[in-house]
N, CA, C and O atoms as a DFTB+ gen file, in Angstrom:
624 C
 N C O
     1  1     -24.634      33.481      27.286
     2  2     -23.591      33.989      26.435
     3  2     -24.172      34.941      25.414
     4  3     -25.290      34.763      24.931
     5  1     -23.401      35.938      25.102
     6  2     -23.825      36.903      24.092
     7  2     -23.536      36.394      22.693
     8  3     -22.741      35.475      22.497
     9  1     -24.196      37.010      21.729
    10  2     -24.006      36.606      20.341
    11  2     -22.621      36.966      19.826
    12  3     -22.134      36.378      18.861
    13  1     -21.985      37.944      20.484
    14  2     -20.682      38.391      19.996
    15  2     -19.536      37.508      20.490
    16  3     -18.389      37.721      20.099
    17  1     -19.823      36.525      21.337
    18  2     -18.787      35.625      21.820
    19  2     -18.588      34.529      20.772
    20  3     -19.526      33.824      20.402
    21  1     -17.344      34.404      20.304
    22  2     -17.047      33.416      19.268
    23  2     -16.851      32.047      19.897
    24  3     -16.078      31.901      20.844
    25  1     -17.542      31.051      19.381
    26  2     -17.399      29.696      19.888
    27  2     -16.314      28.972      19.108
    28  3     -16.123      29.204      17.914
    29  1     -15.615      28.103      19.798
    30  2     -14.596      27.278      19.158
    31  2     -15.285      26.188      18.349
    32  3     -16.270      25.601      18.795
    33  1     -14.765      25.925      17.171
    34  2     -15.337      24.860      16.349
    35  2     -15.037      23.489      16.927
    36  3     -15.789      22.542      16.696
    37  1     -13.946      23.370      17.678
    38  2     -13.589      22.094      18.284
    39  2     -13.017      21.132      17.262
    40  3     -12.856      21.470      16.089
    41  1     -12.715      19.944      17.716
    42  2     -12.168      18.933      16.822
    43  2     -10.674      19.090      16.608
    44  3     -10.047      20.026      17.106
    45  1     -10.131      18.166      15.866
    46  2      -8.705      18.171      15.579
    47  2      -8.409      19.240      14.524
    48  3      -9.217      19.455      13.620
    49  1      -7.267      19.907      14.630
    50  2      -6.917      20.886      13.590
    51  2      -6.769      20.198      12.232
    52  3      -6.391      19.029      12.148
    53  1      -7.073      20.942      11.184
    54  2      -6.984      20.378       9.830
    55  2      -5.533      20.084       9.467
    56  3      -4.615      20.759       9.933
    57  1      -5.338      19.071       8.631
    58  2      -4.007      18.777       8.124
    59  2      -3.653      19.800       7.054
    60  3      -4.535      20.360       6.403
    61  1      -2.380      20.036       6.881
    62  2      -1.878      20.962       5.875
    63  2      -2.282      20.475       4.481
    64  3      -2.179      19.283       4.189
    65  1      -2.740      21.389       3.620
    66  2      -3.204      21.000       2.284
    67  2      -2.061      20.470       1.416
    68  3      -2.293      19.620       0.555
    69  1      -0.843      20.951       1.623
    70  2       0.296      20.439       0.862
    71  2       0.557      18.977       1.247
    72  3       0.807      18.138       0.382
    73  1       0.499      18.684       2.532
    74  2       0.646      17.301       3.000
    75  2      -0.424      16.421       2.368
    76  3      -0.124      15.326       1.892
    77  1      -1.652      16.883       2.360
    78  2      -2.746      16.078       1.828
    79  2      -2.595      15.872       0.317
    80  3      -2.898      14.793      -0.191
    81  1      -2.132      16.895      -0.402
    82  2      -1.927      16.731      -1.840
    83  2      -0.777      15.774      -2.111
    84  3      -0.835      14.998      -3.064
    85  1       0.263      15.816      -1.291
    86  2       1.362      14.866      -1.446
    87  2       0.860      13.429      -1.268
    88  3       1.332      12.513      -1.941
    89  1      -0.089      13.245      -0.370
    90  2      -0.685      11.915      -0.183
    91  2      -1.404      11.483      -1.459
    92  3      -1.304      10.327      -1.870
    93  1      -2.130      12.411      -2.086
    94  2      -2.805      12.090      -3.342
    95  2      -1.800      11.746      -4.440
    96  3      -2.069      10.889      -5.282
    97  1      -0.651      12.407      -4.433
    98  2       0.404      12.098      -5.404
    99  2       0.877      10.662      -5.201
   100  3       0.978       9.897      -6.161
   101  1       1.166      10.296      -3.952
   102  2       1.595       8.919      -3.666
   103  2       0.529       7.919      -4.092
   104  3       0.836       6.875      -4.668
   105  1      -0.719       8.249      -3.805
   106  2      -1.810       7.347      -4.181
   107  2      -1.867       7.150      -5.684
   108  3      -2.035       6.029      -6.164
   109  1      -1.727       8.237      -6.423
   110  2      -1.819       8.143      -7.875
   111  2      -0.668       7.330      -8.453
   112  3      -0.884       6.484      -9.321
   113  1       0.545       7.577      -7.985
   114  2       1.703       6.918      -8.595
   115  2       1.928       5.494      -8.092
   116  3       2.615       4.711      -8.746
   117  1       1.356       5.151      -6.937
   118  2       1.478       3.776      -6.442
   119  2       0.167       3.004      -6.551
   120  3       0.117       1.816      -6.231
   121  1      -0.891       3.672      -6.999
   122  2      -2.174       3.019      -7.240
   123  2      -2.682       2.270      -6.002
   124  3      -2.912       1.062      -6.048
   125  1      -2.854       3.007      -4.893
   126  2      -3.338       2.385      -3.660
   127  2      -4.621       3.067      -3.179
   128  3      -4.854       4.245      -3.452
   129  1      -5.429       2.317      -2.472
   130  2      -6.682       2.822      -1.921
   131  2      -6.412       3.727      -0.720
   132  3      -5.277       3.844      -0.258
   133  1      -7.455       4.354      -0.230
   134  2      -7.317       5.210       0.946
   135  2      -6.855       4.414       2.162
   136  3      -5.966       4.853       2.892
   137  1      -7.457       3.241       2.382
   138  2      -7.065       2.407       3.523
   139  2      -5.615       1.950       3.400
   140  3      -4.856       1.987       4.369
   141  1      -5.239       1.516       2.191
   142  2      -3.863       1.071       1.972
   143  2      -2.882       2.233       2.109
   144  3      -1.748       2.037       2.547
   145  1      -3.310       3.437       1.739
   146  2      -2.441       4.604       1.851
   147  2      -2.166       4.921       3.313
   148  3      -1.027       5.203       3.685
   149  1      -3.204       4.877       4.143
   150  2      -3.027       5.119       5.578
   151  2      -2.002       4.135       6.146
   152  3      -1.097       4.524       6.884
   153  1      -2.155       2.863       5.796
   154  2      -1.228       1.840       6.276
   155  2       0.185       2.072       5.737
   156  3       1.163       1.965       6.476
   157  1       0.284       2.392       4.436
   158  2       1.599       2.578       3.810
   159  2       2.357       3.740       4.437
   160  3       3.572       3.656       4.614
   161  1       1.670       4.809       4.770
   162  2       2.333       5.953       5.406
   163  2       2.899       5.536       6.755
   164  3       4.027       5.887       7.100
   165  1       2.112       4.788       7.514
   166  2       2.577       4.336       8.826
   167  2       3.698       3.309       8.709
   168  3       4.528       3.188       9.611
   169  1       3.725       2.571       7.600
   170  2       4.654       1.462       7.436
   171  2       5.969       1.844       6.751
   172  3       6.993       1.212       7.012
   173  1       5.968       2.839       5.901
   174  2       7.128       3.137       5.066
   175  2       7.780       4.464       5.433
   176  3       7.167       5.528       5.352
   177  1       9.025       4.367       5.833
   178  2       9.768       5.578       6.179
   179  2       9.942       6.482       4.971
   180  3       9.956       7.704       5.117
   181  1      10.077       5.906       3.777
   182  2      10.238       6.728       2.578
   183  2       8.999       7.596       2.346
   184  3       9.124       8.748       1.930
   185  1       7.814       7.063       2.610
   186  2       6.594       7.850       2.467
   187  2       6.562       8.950       3.511
   188  3       6.228      10.095       3.206
   189  1       6.911       8.604       4.743
   190  2       6.910       9.608       5.810
   191  2       7.884      10.739       5.480
   192  3       7.590      11.915       5.696
   193  1       9.044      10.361       4.954
   194  2      10.052      11.367       4.594
   195  2       9.521      12.268       3.480
   196  3       9.666      13.488       3.553
   197  1       8.908      11.681       2.450
   198  2       8.335      12.460       1.345
   199  2       7.273      13.427       1.852
   200  3       7.169      14.558       1.378
   201  1       6.490      12.970       2.816
   202  2       5.409      13.798       3.358
   203  2       5.886      14.792       4.417
   204  3       5.123      15.659       4.845
   205  1       7.141      14.669       4.836
   206  2       7.669      15.566       5.859
   207  2       7.172      15.214       7.248
   208  3       7.090      16.081       8.118
   209  1       6.841      13.955       7.463
   210  2       6.334      13.510       8.760
   211  2       7.422      12.776       9.535
   212  3       8.278      12.111       8.951
   213  1       7.376      12.907      10.838
   214  2       8.246      12.138      11.706
   215  2       7.490      10.949      12.262
   216  3       6.282      10.814      12.071
   217  1       8.211      10.100      12.945
   218  2       7.609       8.887      13.515
   219  2       6.444       9.219      14.446
   220  3       5.456       8.485      14.484
   221  1       6.549      10.296      15.183
   222  2       5.531      10.630      16.184
   223  2       4.447      11.576      15.680
   224  3       3.546      11.935      16.437
   225  1       4.518      11.984      14.416
   226  2       3.494      12.874      13.881
   227  2       2.204      12.115      13.593
   228  3       2.243      10.946      13.210
   229  1       1.068      12.773      13.775
   230  2      -0.191      12.115      13.419
   231  2      -0.287      11.940      11.903
   232  3       0.185      12.779      11.137
   233  1      -0.901      10.845      11.491
   234  2      -1.062      10.521      10.076
   235  2      -2.546      10.593       9.743
   236  3      -3.368      10.054      10.484
   237  1      -2.905      11.253       8.637
   238  2      -4.321      11.308       8.254
   239  2      -4.875       9.902       8.030
   240  3      -4.220       9.055       7.422
   241  1      -6.081       9.666       8.526
   242  2      -6.693       8.356       8.324
   243  2      -7.351       8.291       6.948
   244  3      -7.418       9.291       6.233
   245  1      -7.832       7.116       6.589
   246  2      -8.382       6.905       5.250
   247  2      -9.582       7.803       4.965
   248  3      -9.761       8.253       3.833
   249  1     -10.396       8.065       5.966
   250  2     -11.577       8.922       5.759
   251  2     -11.181      10.367       5.506
   252  3     -11.833      11.063       4.727
   253  1     -10.116      10.823       6.157
   254  2      -9.621      12.180       5.943
   255  2      -9.063      12.314       4.527
   256  3      -9.284      13.325       3.860
   257  1      -8.343      11.291       4.074
   258  2      -7.799      11.289       2.713
   259  2      -8.949      11.324       1.709
   260  3      -8.922      12.098       0.751
   261  1      -9.962      10.480       1.934
   262  2     -11.125      10.449       1.044
   263  2     -11.817      11.800       0.996
   264  3     -12.153      12.289      -0.083
   265  1     -12.033      12.409       2.160
   266  2     -12.732      13.690       2.237
   267  2     -11.960      14.783       1.504
   268  3     -12.559      15.608       0.816
   269  1     -10.633      14.794       1.648
   270  2      -9.822      15.793       0.963
   271  2      -9.951      15.645      -0.557
   272  3     -10.169      16.631      -1.262
   273  1      -9.814      14.402      -1.062
   274  2      -9.928      14.164      -2.505
   275  2     -11.341      14.497      -2.992
   276  3     -11.508      15.079      -4.064
   277  1     -12.354      14.130      -2.206
   278  2     -13.736      14.401      -2.579
   279  2     -13.992      15.902      -2.662
   280  3     -14.681      16.368      -3.569
   281  1     -13.443      16.650      -1.725
   282  2     -13.607      18.109      -1.734
   283  2     -12.955      18.709      -2.975
   284  3     -13.545      19.560      -3.641
   285  1     -11.730      18.262      -3.287
   286  2     -11.049      18.761      -4.489
   287  2     -11.807      18.377      -5.752
   288  3     -11.880      19.158      -6.700
   289  1     -12.372      17.168      -5.762
   290  2     -13.124      16.703      -6.930
   291  2     -14.353      17.575      -7.147
   292  3     -14.641      17.975      -8.275
   293  1     -15.079      17.869      -6.073
   294  2     -16.279      18.710      -6.192
   295  2     -15.943      20.118      -6.663
   296  3     -16.774      20.779      -7.286
   297  1     -14.741      20.576      -6.373
   298  2     -14.295      21.898      -6.819
   299  2     -13.611      21.844      -8.190
   300  3     -13.091      22.851      -8.669
   301  1     -13.614      20.662      -8.815
   302  2     -12.962      20.438     -10.112
   303  2     -11.484      20.830     -10.093
   304  3     -10.980      21.424     -11.045
   305  1     -10.800      20.494      -9.008
   306  2      -9.396      20.873      -8.867
   307  2      -8.417      19.704      -9.017
   308  3      -7.233      19.936      -9.262
   309  1      -8.869      18.472      -8.877
   310  2      -7.954      17.336      -8.881
   311  2      -7.158      17.283     -10.179
   312  3      -5.928      17.269     -10.150
   313  1      -7.844      17.253     -11.312
   314  2      -7.142      17.148     -12.590
   315  2      -6.325      18.403     -12.886
   316  3      -5.249      18.318     -13.478
   317  1      -6.829      19.565     -12.478
   318  2      -6.066      20.800     -12.688
   319  2      -4.739      20.752     -11.924
   320  3      -3.695      21.129     -12.456
   321  1      -4.791      20.284     -10.674
   322  2      -3.575      20.205      -9.864
   323  2      -2.586      19.195     -10.438
   324  3      -1.386      19.462     -10.490
   325  1      -3.083      18.036     -10.869
   326  2      -2.186      17.033     -11.424
   327  2      -1.641      17.448     -12.794
   328  3      -0.514      17.095     -13.141
   329  1      -2.424      18.187     -13.569
   330  2      -1.926      18.704     -14.846
   331  2      -0.794      19.693     -14.584
   332  3       0.234      19.656     -15.261
   333  1      -0.980      20.572     -13.609
   334  2       0.066      21.532     -13.255
   335  2       1.311      20.816     -12.733
   336  3       2.434      21.198     -13.064
   337  1       1.111      19.779     -11.918
   338  2       2.240      19.001     -11.402
   339  2       2.987      18.323     -12.546
   340  3       4.216      18.366     -12.598
   341  1       2.245      17.696     -13.464
   342  2       2.875      17.010     -14.596
   343  2       3.674      17.987     -15.458
   344  3       4.768      17.656     -15.914
   345  1       3.131      19.193     -15.684
   346  2       3.849      20.209     -16.463
   347  2       5.145      20.611     -15.771
   348  3       6.181      20.760     -16.419
   349  1       5.084      20.785     -14.457
   350  2       6.280      21.180     -13.703
   351  2       7.332      20.073     -13.720
   352  3       8.519      20.343     -13.907
   353  1       6.902      18.844     -13.528
   354  2       7.832      17.718     -13.568
   355  2       8.467      17.600     -14.956
   356  3       9.666      17.351     -15.079
   357  1       7.657      17.780     -15.988
   358  2       8.150      17.725     -17.359
   359  2       9.166      18.839     -17.610
   360  3      10.210      18.616     -18.224
   361  1       8.851      20.015     -17.138
   362  2       9.743      21.174     -17.298
   363  2      11.087      20.914     -16.619
   364  3      12.135      21.302     -17.135
   365  1      11.050      20.256     -15.463
   366  2      12.274      19.958     -14.705
   367  2      12.970      18.686     -15.196
   368  3      14.016      18.307     -14.669
   369  1      12.390      18.026     -16.206
   370  2      13.001      16.821     -16.754
   371  2      12.877      15.602     -15.855
   372  3      13.695      14.684     -15.924
   373  1      11.865      15.596     -15.022
   374  2      11.662      14.481     -14.097
   375  2      10.629      13.534     -14.695
   376  3       9.513      13.935     -15.028
   377  1      11.021      12.285     -14.823
   378  2      10.121      11.263     -15.350
   379  2       9.644      10.421     -14.173
   380  3      10.453       9.868     -13.427
   381  1       8.338      10.327     -14.012
   382  2       7.761       9.556     -12.912
   383  2       7.115       8.311     -13.494
   384  3       6.280       8.393     -14.395
   385  1       7.507       7.165     -12.972
   386  2       6.917       5.902     -13.393
   387  2       5.927       5.455     -12.332
   388  3       6.202       5.527     -11.134
   389  1       4.783       4.997     -12.783
   390  2       3.809       4.468     -11.842
   391  2       4.287       3.115     -11.356
   392  3       4.952       2.379     -12.086
   393  1       3.945       2.793     -10.127
   394  2       4.362       1.535      -9.544
   395  2       3.236       0.871      -8.801
   396  3       2.093       1.328      -8.826
   397  1       3.568      -0.190      -8.153
   398  2       2.617      -0.924      -7.327
   399  2       3.314      -1.283      -6.030
   400  3       4.518      -1.542      -6.003
   401  1       2.554      -1.295      -4.975
   402  2       3.068      -1.747      -3.696
   403  2       2.588      -3.185      -3.529
   404  3       1.393      -3.470      -3.611
   405  1       3.525      -4.070      -3.298
   406  2       3.196      -5.485      -3.171
   407  2       3.608      -5.957      -1.788
   408  3       4.732      -5.718      -1.345
   409  1       2.697      -6.622      -1.121
   410  2       3.006      -7.199       0.182
   411  2       3.694      -8.526      -0.059
   412  3       3.078      -9.474      -0.546
   413  1       4.963      -8.594       0.278
   414  2       5.731      -9.828       0.076
   415  2       6.064     -10.437       1.427
   416  3       7.223     -10.727       1.721
   417  1       5.057     -10.624       2.230
   418  2       5.259     -11.176       3.557
   419  2       5.614     -12.652       3.485
   420  3       5.103     -13.390       2.643
   421  1       6.496     -13.066       4.377
   422  2       6.806     -14.481       4.513
   423  2       5.939     -15.004       5.650
   424  3       6.051     -14.556       6.791
   425  1       5.080     -15.951       5.326
   426  2       4.126     -16.481       6.283
   427  2       4.401     -17.967       6.463
   428  3       4.499     -18.716       5.491
   429  1       4.522     -18.381       7.712
   430  2       4.751     -19.796       7.968
   431  2       3.444     -20.559       7.772
   432  3       2.399     -20.179       8.300
   433  1       3.525     -21.631       7.009
   434  2       2.348     -22.439       6.704
   435  2       2.674     -23.901       6.955
   436  3       3.844     -24.266       7.061
   437  1       1.655     -24.735       7.049
   438  2       1.929     -26.161       7.193
   439  2       2.702     -26.669       5.980
   440  3       2.534     -26.165       4.869
   441  1       3.536     -27.655       6.201
   442  2       4.343     -28.210       5.114
   443  2       3.443     -28.841       4.064
   444  3       2.482     -29.540       4.385
   445  1       3.768     -28.584       2.818
   446  2       3.056     -29.183       1.698
   447  2       3.791     -30.465       1.319
   448  3       5.008     -30.455       1.140
   449  1       3.086     -31.520       1.201
   450  2       3.730     -32.778       0.816
   451  2       3.387     -33.081      -0.633
   452  3       2.732     -34.078      -0.938
   453  1       3.840     -32.205      -1.518
   454  2       3.629     -32.415      -2.950
   455  2       4.815     -33.187      -3.504
   456  3       5.963     -32.936      -3.136
   457  1       4.521     -34.140      -4.403
   458  2       5.639     -34.846      -5.031
   459  2       6.176     -34.009      -6.198
   460  3       5.586     -32.990      -6.558
   461  1       7.279     -34.436      -6.775
   462  2       7.964     -33.667      -7.816
   463  2       7.037     -33.384      -9.001
   464  3       7.051     -32.281      -9.547
   465  1       6.241     -34.365      -9.396
   466  2       5.317     -34.181     -10.521
   467  2       4.270     -33.115     -10.228
   468  3       3.959     -32.290     -11.088
   469  1       3.722     -33.131      -9.003
   470  2       2.727     -32.121      -8.623
   471  2       3.352     -30.739      -8.602
   472  3       2.732     -29.771      -9.044
   473  1       4.576     -30.633      -8.092
   474  2       5.271     -29.343      -8.044
   475  2       5.466     -28.801      -9.459
   476  3       5.238     -27.618      -9.711
   477  1       5.888     -29.664     -10.379
   478  2       6.096     -29.235     -11.766
   479  2       4.789     -28.771     -12.404
   480  3       4.765     -27.767     -13.117
   481  1       3.704     -29.499     -12.148
   482  2       2.403     -29.096     -12.695
   483  2       1.959     -27.748     -12.136
   484  3       1.454     -26.904     -12.876
   485  1       2.145     -27.544     -10.830
   486  2       1.755     -26.278     -10.214
   487  2       2.565     -25.117     -10.789
   488  3       2.027     -24.031     -11.006
   489  1       3.861     -25.345     -11.036
   490  2       4.702     -24.299     -11.628
   491  2       4.230     -23.937     -13.032
   492  3       4.368     -22.792     -13.462
   493  1       3.672     -24.917     -13.748
   494  2       3.141     -24.680     -15.096
   495  2       1.769     -24.012     -15.057
   496  3       1.249     -23.590     -16.090
   497  1       1.188     -23.918     -13.866
   498  2      -0.112     -23.279     -13.728
   499  2      -1.292     -24.224     -13.837
   500  3      -2.428     -23.777     -13.998
   501  1      -1.046     -25.508     -13.753
   502  2      -2.142     -26.477     -13.809
   503  2      -2.256     -27.215     -12.480
   504  3      -1.270     -27.393     -11.766
   505  1      -3.450     -27.631     -12.169
   506  2      -3.703     -28.378     -10.939
   507  2      -3.660     -29.866     -11.280
   508  3      -4.297     -30.294     -12.243
   509  1      -2.920     -30.656     -10.506
   510  2      -2.846     -32.099     -10.784
   511  2      -4.239     -32.726     -10.879
   512  3      -5.128     -32.426     -10.082
   513  1      -4.404     -33.594     -11.862
   514  2      -5.712     -34.198     -12.144
   515  2      -6.253     -35.049     -11.010
   516  3      -7.467     -35.141     -10.831
   517  1      -5.357     -35.684     -10.231
   518  2      -5.820     -36.598      -9.190
   519  2      -6.224     -35.880      -7.899
   520  3      -6.612     -36.535      -6.932
   521  1      -6.142     -34.558      -7.869
   522  2      -6.560     -33.824      -6.669
   523  2      -8.080     -33.700      -6.661
   524  3      -8.678     -33.285      -7.654
   525  1      -8.705     -34.062      -5.536
   526  2     -10.152     -33.891      -5.409
   527  2     -10.451     -32.485      -4.870
   528  3      -9.536     -31.731      -4.538
   529  1     -11.737     -32.146      -4.789
   530  2     -12.151     -30.794      -4.352
   531  2     -11.631     -30.455      -2.957
   532  3     -11.201     -29.327      -2.716
   533  1     -11.667     -31.412      -2.043
   534  2     -11.195     -31.159      -0.684
   535  2      -9.699     -30.833      -0.664
   536  3      -9.272     -29.928       0.052
   537  1      -8.921     -31.551      -1.428
   538  2      -7.481     -31.316      -1.469
   539  2      -7.187     -29.941      -2.094
   540  3      -6.310     -29.214      -1.627
   541  1      -7.926     -29.601      -3.145
   542  2      -7.728     -28.310      -3.805
   543  2      -8.014     -27.157      -2.840
   544  3      -7.311     -26.147      -2.842
   545  1      -9.056     -27.321      -2.012
   546  2      -9.394     -26.278      -1.031
   547  2      -8.302     -26.093       0.008
   548  3      -8.150     -25.001       0.556
   549  1      -7.545     -27.135       0.286
   550  2      -6.509     -27.080       1.316
   551  2      -5.174     -26.536       0.789
   552  3      -4.275     -26.237       1.575
   553  1      -5.045     -26.410      -0.514
   554  2      -3.784     -25.980      -1.116
   555  2      -3.889     -24.538      -1.600
   556  3      -4.912     -24.130      -2.151
   557  1      -2.828     -23.778      -1.391
   558  2      -2.749     -22.427      -1.941
   559  2      -1.913     -22.513      -3.206
   560  3      -0.683     -22.491      -3.152
   561  1      -2.580     -22.609      -4.331
   562  2      -1.873     -22.815      -5.596
   563  2      -1.270     -21.525      -6.143
   564  3      -0.468     -21.575      -7.077
   565  1      -1.635     -20.373      -5.586
   566  2      -1.095     -19.089      -6.046
   567  2       0.143     -18.662      -5.276
   568  3       0.848     -17.745      -5.696
   569  1       0.413     -19.312      -4.159
   570  2       1.521     -18.885      -3.304
   571  2       2.864     -19.207      -3.934
   572  3       3.011     -20.178      -4.676
   573  1       3.824     -18.378      -3.625
   574  2       5.209     -18.653      -3.998
   575  2       5.862     -19.256      -2.765
   576  3       5.598     -18.816      -1.646
   577  1       6.688     -20.231      -2.952
   578  2       7.287     -20.929      -1.822
   579  2       8.757     -20.594      -1.712
   580  3       9.450     -20.439      -2.717
   581  1       9.216     -20.486      -0.502
   582  2      10.626     -20.225      -0.248
   583  2      11.048     -20.991       0.990
   584  3      10.207     -21.443       1.767
   585  1      12.334     -21.136       1.170
   586  2      12.857     -21.760       2.379
   587  2      13.653     -20.715       3.117
   588  3      14.445     -19.979       2.527
   589  1      13.441     -20.660       4.376
   590  2      14.158     -19.703       5.201
   591  2      15.331     -20.430       5.837
   592  3      15.136     -21.385       6.588
   593  1      16.530     -19.992       5.547
   594  2      17.729     -20.638       6.079
   595  2      18.144     -19.953       7.376
   596  3      18.233     -18.728       7.449
   597  1      18.389     -20.744       8.362
   598  2      18.845     -20.223       9.646
   599  2      20.314     -20.585       9.819
   600  3      20.710     -21.732       9.612
   601  1      21.104     -19.612      10.194
   602  2      22.508     -19.917      10.468
   603  2      22.742     -19.750      11.967
   604  3      22.230     -18.820      12.591
   605  1      23.502     -20.641      12.515
   606  2      23.773     -20.585      13.952
   607  2      25.141     -19.960      14.159
   608  3      26.096     -20.247      13.437
   609  1      25.208     -19.128      15.129
   610  2      26.485     -18.491      15.479
   611  2      27.068     -19.193      16.708
   612  3      26.378     -19.412      17.704
   613  1      28.317     -19.528      16.617
   614  2      28.980     -20.157      17.738
   615  2      30.108     -19.256      18.219
   616  3      30.916     -18.787      17.419
   617  1      30.163     -19.021      19.486
   618  2      31.244     -18.222      20.058
   619  2      32.404     -19.142      20.408
   620  3      32.234     -20.140      21.108
   621  1      33.563     -18.797      19.918
   622  2      34.752     -19.622      20.168
   623  2      35.619     -18.951      21.210
   624  3      36.672     -19.478      21.570
């Protein structure tokens, strides 16, 4: 091959910089890591809609998100971009509140056989005195408990 023949760089095409900056906006306002952001984009239609992605569009992985932010940081652009964004939002009268994404999954667990006194103590944030180390290890004292009600439908 001659030197004048241009070689293809190969690899996947780069993601749009506006899309990547929108991801950084979501990360900042929801306070999530790169890994959690990748998952949240795949999991939340509202995020996909904000980013202009459809169900079948490829989503940047956590390493791509990290690399984009790292590149902007090395160029001293991250704070400049967010300052400009904040000024524009302020000018338009838009108030943005930071939030948190909380996983509120309902997970089936073995039945807890706590008596009323133990339940009251756990709600107060204390562990019953008569529990030994083995029992404490078997209990999830931070979990919130709920009952799932099933209704049966009957065709008449």
